[in-house]
mmCIF file of C-alpha atoms in Angstrom:
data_model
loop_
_atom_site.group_PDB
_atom_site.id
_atom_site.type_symbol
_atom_site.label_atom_id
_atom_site.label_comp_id
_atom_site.label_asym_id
_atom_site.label_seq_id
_atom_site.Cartn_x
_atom_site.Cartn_y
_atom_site.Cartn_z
ATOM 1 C CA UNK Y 254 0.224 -4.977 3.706
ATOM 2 C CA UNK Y 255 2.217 -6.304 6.752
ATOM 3 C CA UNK Y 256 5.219 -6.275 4.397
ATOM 4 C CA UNK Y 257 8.273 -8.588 3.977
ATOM 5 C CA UNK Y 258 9.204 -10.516 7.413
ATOM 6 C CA UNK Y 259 12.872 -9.973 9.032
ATOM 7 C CA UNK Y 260 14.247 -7.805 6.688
ATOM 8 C CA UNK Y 261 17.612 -7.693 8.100
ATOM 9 C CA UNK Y 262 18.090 -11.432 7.572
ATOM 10 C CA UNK Y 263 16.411 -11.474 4.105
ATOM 11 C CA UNK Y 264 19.173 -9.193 3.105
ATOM 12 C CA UNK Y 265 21.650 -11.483 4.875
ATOM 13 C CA UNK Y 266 20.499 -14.868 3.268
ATOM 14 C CA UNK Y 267 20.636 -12.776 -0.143
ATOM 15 C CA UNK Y 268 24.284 -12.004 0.062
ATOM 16 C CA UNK Y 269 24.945 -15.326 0.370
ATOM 17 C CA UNK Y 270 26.516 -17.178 -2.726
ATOM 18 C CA UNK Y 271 24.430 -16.881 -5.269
ATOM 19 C CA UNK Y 272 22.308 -20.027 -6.584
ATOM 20 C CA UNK Y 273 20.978 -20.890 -9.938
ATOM 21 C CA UNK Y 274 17.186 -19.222 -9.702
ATOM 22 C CA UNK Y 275 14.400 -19.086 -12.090
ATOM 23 C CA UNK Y 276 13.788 -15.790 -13.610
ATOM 24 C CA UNK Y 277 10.490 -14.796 -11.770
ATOM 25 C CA UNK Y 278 12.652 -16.052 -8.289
ATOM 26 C CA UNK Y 279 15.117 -13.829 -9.222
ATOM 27 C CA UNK Y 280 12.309 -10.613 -9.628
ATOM 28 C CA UNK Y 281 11.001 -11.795 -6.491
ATOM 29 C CA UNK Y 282 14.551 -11.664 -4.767
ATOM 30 C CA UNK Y 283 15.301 -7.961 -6.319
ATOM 31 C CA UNK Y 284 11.775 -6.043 -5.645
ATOM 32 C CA UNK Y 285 12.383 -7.489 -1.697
ATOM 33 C CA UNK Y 286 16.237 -5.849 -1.638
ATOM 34 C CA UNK Y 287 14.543 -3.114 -3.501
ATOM 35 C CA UNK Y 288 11.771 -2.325 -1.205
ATOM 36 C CA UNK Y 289 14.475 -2.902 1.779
ATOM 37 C CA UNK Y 290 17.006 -0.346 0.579
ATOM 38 C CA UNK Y 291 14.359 2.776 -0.668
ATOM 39 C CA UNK Y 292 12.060 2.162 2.609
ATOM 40 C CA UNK Y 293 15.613 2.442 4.919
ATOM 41 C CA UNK Y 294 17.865 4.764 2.917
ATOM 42 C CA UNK Y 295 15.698 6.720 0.041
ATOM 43 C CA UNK Y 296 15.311 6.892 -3.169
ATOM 44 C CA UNK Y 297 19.134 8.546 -3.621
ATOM 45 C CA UNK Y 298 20.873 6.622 -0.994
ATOM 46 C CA UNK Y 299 20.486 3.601 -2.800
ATOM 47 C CA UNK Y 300 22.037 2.505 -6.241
ATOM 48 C CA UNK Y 301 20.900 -0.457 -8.703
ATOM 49 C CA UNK Y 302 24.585 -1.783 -7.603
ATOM 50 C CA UNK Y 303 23.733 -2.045 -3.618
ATOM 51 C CA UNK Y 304 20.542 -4.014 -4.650
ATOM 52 C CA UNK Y 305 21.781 -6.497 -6.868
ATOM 53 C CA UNK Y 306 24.867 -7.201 -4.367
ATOM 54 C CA UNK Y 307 22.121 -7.901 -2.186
ATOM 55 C CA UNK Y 308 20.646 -10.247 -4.206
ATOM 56 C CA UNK Y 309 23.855 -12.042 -5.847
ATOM 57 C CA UNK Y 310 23.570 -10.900 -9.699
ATOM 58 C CA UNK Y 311 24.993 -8.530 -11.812
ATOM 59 C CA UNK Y 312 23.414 -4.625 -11.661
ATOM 60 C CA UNK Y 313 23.053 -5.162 -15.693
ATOM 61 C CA UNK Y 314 20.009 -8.127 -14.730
ATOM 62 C CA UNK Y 315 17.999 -5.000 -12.545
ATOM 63 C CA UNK Y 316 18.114 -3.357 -15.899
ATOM 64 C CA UNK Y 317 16.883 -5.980 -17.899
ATOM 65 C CA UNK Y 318 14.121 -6.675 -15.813
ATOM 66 C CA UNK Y 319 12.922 -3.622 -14.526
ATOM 67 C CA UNK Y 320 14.319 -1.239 -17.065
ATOM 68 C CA UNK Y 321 15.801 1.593 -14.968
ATOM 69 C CA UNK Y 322 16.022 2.241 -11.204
ATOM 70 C CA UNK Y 323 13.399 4.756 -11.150
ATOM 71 C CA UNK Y 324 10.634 1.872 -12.535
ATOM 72 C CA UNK Y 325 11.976 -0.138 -9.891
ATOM 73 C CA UNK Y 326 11.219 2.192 -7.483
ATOM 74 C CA UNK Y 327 8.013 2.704 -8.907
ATOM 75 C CA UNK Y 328 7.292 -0.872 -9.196
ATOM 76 C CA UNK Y 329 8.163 -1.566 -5.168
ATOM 77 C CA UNK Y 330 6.438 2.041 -4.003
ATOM 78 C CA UNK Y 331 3.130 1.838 -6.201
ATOM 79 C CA UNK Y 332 0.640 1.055 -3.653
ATOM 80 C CA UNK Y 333 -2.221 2.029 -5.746
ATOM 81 C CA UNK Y 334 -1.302 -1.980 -6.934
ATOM 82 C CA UNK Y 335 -1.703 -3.362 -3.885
ATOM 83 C CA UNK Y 336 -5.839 -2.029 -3.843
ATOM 84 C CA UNK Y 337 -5.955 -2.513 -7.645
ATOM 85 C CA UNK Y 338 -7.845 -6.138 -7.500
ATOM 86 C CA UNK Y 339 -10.574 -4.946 -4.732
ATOM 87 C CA UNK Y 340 -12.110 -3.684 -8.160
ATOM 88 C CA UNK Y 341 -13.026 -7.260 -9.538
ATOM 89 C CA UNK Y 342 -14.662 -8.230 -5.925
ATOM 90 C CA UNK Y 343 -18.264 -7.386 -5.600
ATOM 91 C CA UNK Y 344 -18.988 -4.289 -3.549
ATOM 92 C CA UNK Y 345 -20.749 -6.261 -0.598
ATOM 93 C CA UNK Y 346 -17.733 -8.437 -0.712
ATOM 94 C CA UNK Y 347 -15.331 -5.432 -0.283
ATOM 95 C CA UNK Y 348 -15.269 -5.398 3.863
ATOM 96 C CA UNK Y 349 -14.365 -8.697 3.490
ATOM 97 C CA UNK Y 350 -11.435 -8.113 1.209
ATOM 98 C CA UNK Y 351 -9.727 -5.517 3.091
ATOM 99 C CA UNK Y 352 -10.330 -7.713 6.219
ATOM 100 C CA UNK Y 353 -7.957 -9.928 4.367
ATOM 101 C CA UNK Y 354 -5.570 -7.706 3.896
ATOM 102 C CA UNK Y 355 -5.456 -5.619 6.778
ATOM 103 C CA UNK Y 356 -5.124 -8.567 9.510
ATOM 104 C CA UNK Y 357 -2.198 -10.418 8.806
ATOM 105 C CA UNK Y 358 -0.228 -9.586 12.459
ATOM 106 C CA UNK Y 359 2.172 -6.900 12.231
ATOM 107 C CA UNK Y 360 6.108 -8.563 13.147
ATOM 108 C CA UNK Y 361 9.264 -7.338 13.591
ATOM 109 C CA UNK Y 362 11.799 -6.948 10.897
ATOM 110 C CA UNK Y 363 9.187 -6.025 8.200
ATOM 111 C CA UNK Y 364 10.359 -3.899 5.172
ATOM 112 C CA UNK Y 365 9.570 -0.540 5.568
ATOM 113 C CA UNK Y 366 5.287 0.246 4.872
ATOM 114 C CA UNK Y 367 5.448 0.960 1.091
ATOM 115 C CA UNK Y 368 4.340 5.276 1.309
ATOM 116 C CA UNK Y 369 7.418 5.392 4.164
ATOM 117 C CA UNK Y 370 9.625 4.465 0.712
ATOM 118 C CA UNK Y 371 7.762 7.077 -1.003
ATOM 119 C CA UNK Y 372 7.778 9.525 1.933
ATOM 120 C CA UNK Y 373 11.825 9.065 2.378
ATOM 121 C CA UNK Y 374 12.201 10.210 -1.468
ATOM 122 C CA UNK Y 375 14.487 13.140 -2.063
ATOM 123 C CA UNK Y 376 12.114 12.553 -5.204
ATOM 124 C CA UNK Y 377 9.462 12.686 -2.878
ATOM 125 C CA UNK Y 378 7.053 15.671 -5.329
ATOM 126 C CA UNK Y 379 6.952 13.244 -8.136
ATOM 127 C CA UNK Y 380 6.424 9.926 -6.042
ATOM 128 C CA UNK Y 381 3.738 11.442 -4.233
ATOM 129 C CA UNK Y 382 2.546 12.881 -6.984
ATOM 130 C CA UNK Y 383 2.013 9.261 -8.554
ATOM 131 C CA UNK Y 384 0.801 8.217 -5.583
ATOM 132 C CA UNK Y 385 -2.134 10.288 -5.493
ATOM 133 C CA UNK Y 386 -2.553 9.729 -9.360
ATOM 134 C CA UNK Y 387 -2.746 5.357 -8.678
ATOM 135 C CA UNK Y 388 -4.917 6.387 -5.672
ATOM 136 C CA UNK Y 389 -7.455 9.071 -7.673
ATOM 137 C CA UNK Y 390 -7.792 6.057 -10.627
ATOM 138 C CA UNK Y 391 -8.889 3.471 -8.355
ATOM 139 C CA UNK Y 392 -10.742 4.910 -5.917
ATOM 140 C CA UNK Y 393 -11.439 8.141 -7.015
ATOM 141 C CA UNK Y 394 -12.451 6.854 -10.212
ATOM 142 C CA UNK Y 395 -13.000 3.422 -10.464
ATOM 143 C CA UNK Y 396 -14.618 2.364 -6.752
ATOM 144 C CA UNK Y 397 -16.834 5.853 -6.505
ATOM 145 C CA UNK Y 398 -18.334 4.624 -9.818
ATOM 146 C CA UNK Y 399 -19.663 1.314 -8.521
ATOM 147 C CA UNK Y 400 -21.122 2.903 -5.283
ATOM 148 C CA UNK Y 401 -24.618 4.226 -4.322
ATOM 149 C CA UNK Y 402 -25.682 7.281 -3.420
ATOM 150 C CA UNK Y 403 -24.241 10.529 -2.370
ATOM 151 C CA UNK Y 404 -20.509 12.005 -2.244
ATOM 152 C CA UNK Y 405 -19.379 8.033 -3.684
ATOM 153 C CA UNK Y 406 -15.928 10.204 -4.692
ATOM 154 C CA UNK Y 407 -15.322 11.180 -1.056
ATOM 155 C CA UNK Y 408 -16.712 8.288 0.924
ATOM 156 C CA UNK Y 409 -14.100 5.550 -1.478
ATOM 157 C CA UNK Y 410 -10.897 8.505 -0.827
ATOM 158 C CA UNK Y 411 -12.413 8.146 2.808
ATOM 159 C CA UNK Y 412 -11.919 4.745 2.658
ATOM 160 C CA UNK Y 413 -8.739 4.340 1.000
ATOM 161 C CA UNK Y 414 -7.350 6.379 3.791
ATOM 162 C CA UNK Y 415 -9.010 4.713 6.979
ATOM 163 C CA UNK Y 416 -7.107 1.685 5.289
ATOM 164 C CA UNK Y 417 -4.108 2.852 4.661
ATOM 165 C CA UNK Y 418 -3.751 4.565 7.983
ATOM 166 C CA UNK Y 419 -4.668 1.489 9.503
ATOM 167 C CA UNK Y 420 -2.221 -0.545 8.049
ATOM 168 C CA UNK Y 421 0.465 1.984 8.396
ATOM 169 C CA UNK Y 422 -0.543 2.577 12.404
ATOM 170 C CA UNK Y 423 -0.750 -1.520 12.821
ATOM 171 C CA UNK Y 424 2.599 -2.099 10.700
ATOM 172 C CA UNK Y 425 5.063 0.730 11.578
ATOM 173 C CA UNK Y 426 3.369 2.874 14.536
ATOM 174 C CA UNK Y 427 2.175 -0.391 16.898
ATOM 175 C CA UNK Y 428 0.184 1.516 19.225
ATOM 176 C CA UNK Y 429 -0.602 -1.099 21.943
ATOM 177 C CA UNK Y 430 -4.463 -1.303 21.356
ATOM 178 C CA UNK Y 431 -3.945 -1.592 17.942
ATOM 179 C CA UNK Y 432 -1.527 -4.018 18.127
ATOM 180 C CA UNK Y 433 -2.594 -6.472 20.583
ATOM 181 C CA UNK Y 434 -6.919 -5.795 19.699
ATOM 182 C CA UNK Y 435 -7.682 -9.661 19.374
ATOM 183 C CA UNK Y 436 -8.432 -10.509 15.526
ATOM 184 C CA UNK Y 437 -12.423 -10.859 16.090
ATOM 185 C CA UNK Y 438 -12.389 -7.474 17.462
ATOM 186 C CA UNK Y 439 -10.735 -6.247 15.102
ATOM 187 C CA UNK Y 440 -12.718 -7.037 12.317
ATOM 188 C CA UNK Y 441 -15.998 -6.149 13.811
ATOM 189 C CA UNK Y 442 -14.848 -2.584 13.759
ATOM 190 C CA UNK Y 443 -12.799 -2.852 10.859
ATOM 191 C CA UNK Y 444 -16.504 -4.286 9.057
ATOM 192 C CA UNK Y 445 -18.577 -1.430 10.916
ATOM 193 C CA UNK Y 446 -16.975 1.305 9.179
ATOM 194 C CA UNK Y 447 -16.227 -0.258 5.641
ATOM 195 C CA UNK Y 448 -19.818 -0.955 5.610
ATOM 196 C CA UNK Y 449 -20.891 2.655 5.947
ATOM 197 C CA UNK Y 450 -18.719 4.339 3.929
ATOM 198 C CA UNK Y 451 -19.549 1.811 0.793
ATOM 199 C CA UNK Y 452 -23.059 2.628 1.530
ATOM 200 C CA UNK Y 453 -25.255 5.929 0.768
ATOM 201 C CA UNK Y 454 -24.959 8.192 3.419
ATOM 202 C CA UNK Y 455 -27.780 8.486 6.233
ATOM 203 C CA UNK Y 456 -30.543 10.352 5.953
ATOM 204 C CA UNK Y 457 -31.955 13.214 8.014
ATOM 205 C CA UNK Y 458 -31.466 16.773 8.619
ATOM 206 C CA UNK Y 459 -28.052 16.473 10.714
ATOM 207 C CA UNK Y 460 -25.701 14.421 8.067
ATOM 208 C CA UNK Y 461 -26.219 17.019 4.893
ATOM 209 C CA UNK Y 462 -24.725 15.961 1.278
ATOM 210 C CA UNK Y 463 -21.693 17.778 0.078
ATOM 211 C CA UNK Y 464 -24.441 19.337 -2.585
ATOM 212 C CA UNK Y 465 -26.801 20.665 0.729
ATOM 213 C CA UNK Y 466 -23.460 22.024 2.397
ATOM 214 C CA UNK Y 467 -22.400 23.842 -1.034
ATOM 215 C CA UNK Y 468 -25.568 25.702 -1.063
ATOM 216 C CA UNK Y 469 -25.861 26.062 2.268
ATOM 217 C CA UNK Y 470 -22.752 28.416 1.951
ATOM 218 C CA UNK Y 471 -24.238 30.649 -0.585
ATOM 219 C CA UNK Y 472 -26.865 31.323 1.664
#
């Protein structure tokens, strides 16, 4: 999730003359100037024209590989995708797949975090909107099911978020703690608190279940 490196000269090394490219090259090419132009001007501000100049091809190949500019967007701004696959890794293997992710070193020049695209929308209802809907399926849905114990809905929306702020914070905010924690460090808290929201929640009196708070309000 640390994006695309140098953007700027990714779009400057597209506009150069274009070069005979295999078809999934190409895709590559056009999802990059994609996720470049929506992340930096919107959703509106950018036309299927702007991207393909970027990438050296007619507007007419965007179309007949991604069908319409709004699936392109969606195709570059789903980042329910990008968590999609944690669903075929074990559960106790989980920390270490979003350790994966979330370390690659945040550098300058990357494209725009993928919910800034969605954020920057002047379609922004509907793409958050389908945001929350790729979010609810796979962790909602899909992760809560494979989990243990109590409030499994809310501790896998918990987590989605912890990791998404997390990359968005180490990618686009930089704090300087953040930024410069050394990689072991890192991890070791990044592990800590995967590991306890995958698990059941503790017991005792002080840390009810959303069931014991519910009743407790009835009271």
């Amino acid at each position: 999730m640390t994006g695309v490196h140098n953007g700027e000269a990714a779009e400057a090394v597209a506009r150069r003359p274009a070069r005979k490219r295999s078809a999934s090259a190409t895709r590559t090419a056009l999802r990059a100037a994609a996720a470049f132009r929506f992340g930096k001007y919107g959703y509106e501000g950018t036309s299927v024209r702007d991207i393909a100049g970027d990438v050296g091809v007619d507007a007419a190949l965007v179309y007949r590989y991604f069908g319409s500019k709004e699936a392109l967007f969606n195709d570059v701004s789903g980042t329910g995708k990008i968590f999609e696959p944690l669903l075929d890794e074990p559960v106790e293997a989980i920390p270490d797949w979003f350790c994966a992710l979330l370390m690659g070193p945040p550098s300058e020049g990357d494209f725009p975090h993928p919910v800034l695209s969605v954020l920057r929308s002047s379609g922004r209802d509907e793409a958050v909107a389908r945001l929350r809907a790729d979010f609810t399926d796979v962790f909602s849905h899909r992760l809560a099911a494979r989990l243990d114990g109590p409030d499994a809905d809310l501790r896998a929306e918990l987590l989605a978020a912890w990791m998404l702020g997390t990359s968005l914070m180490r990618t686009e905010i930089r704090p300087p703690a953040l930024a410069s924690a050394p990689d072991a460090t890192l991890e070791r808290y990044l592990r800590a608190g995967i590991e306890v929201l995958l698990g059941p929640a503790p017991e005792g009196d002080d840390v009810p279940t959303g069931d014991e708070e519910r009743a407790a309000g009835c009271d």
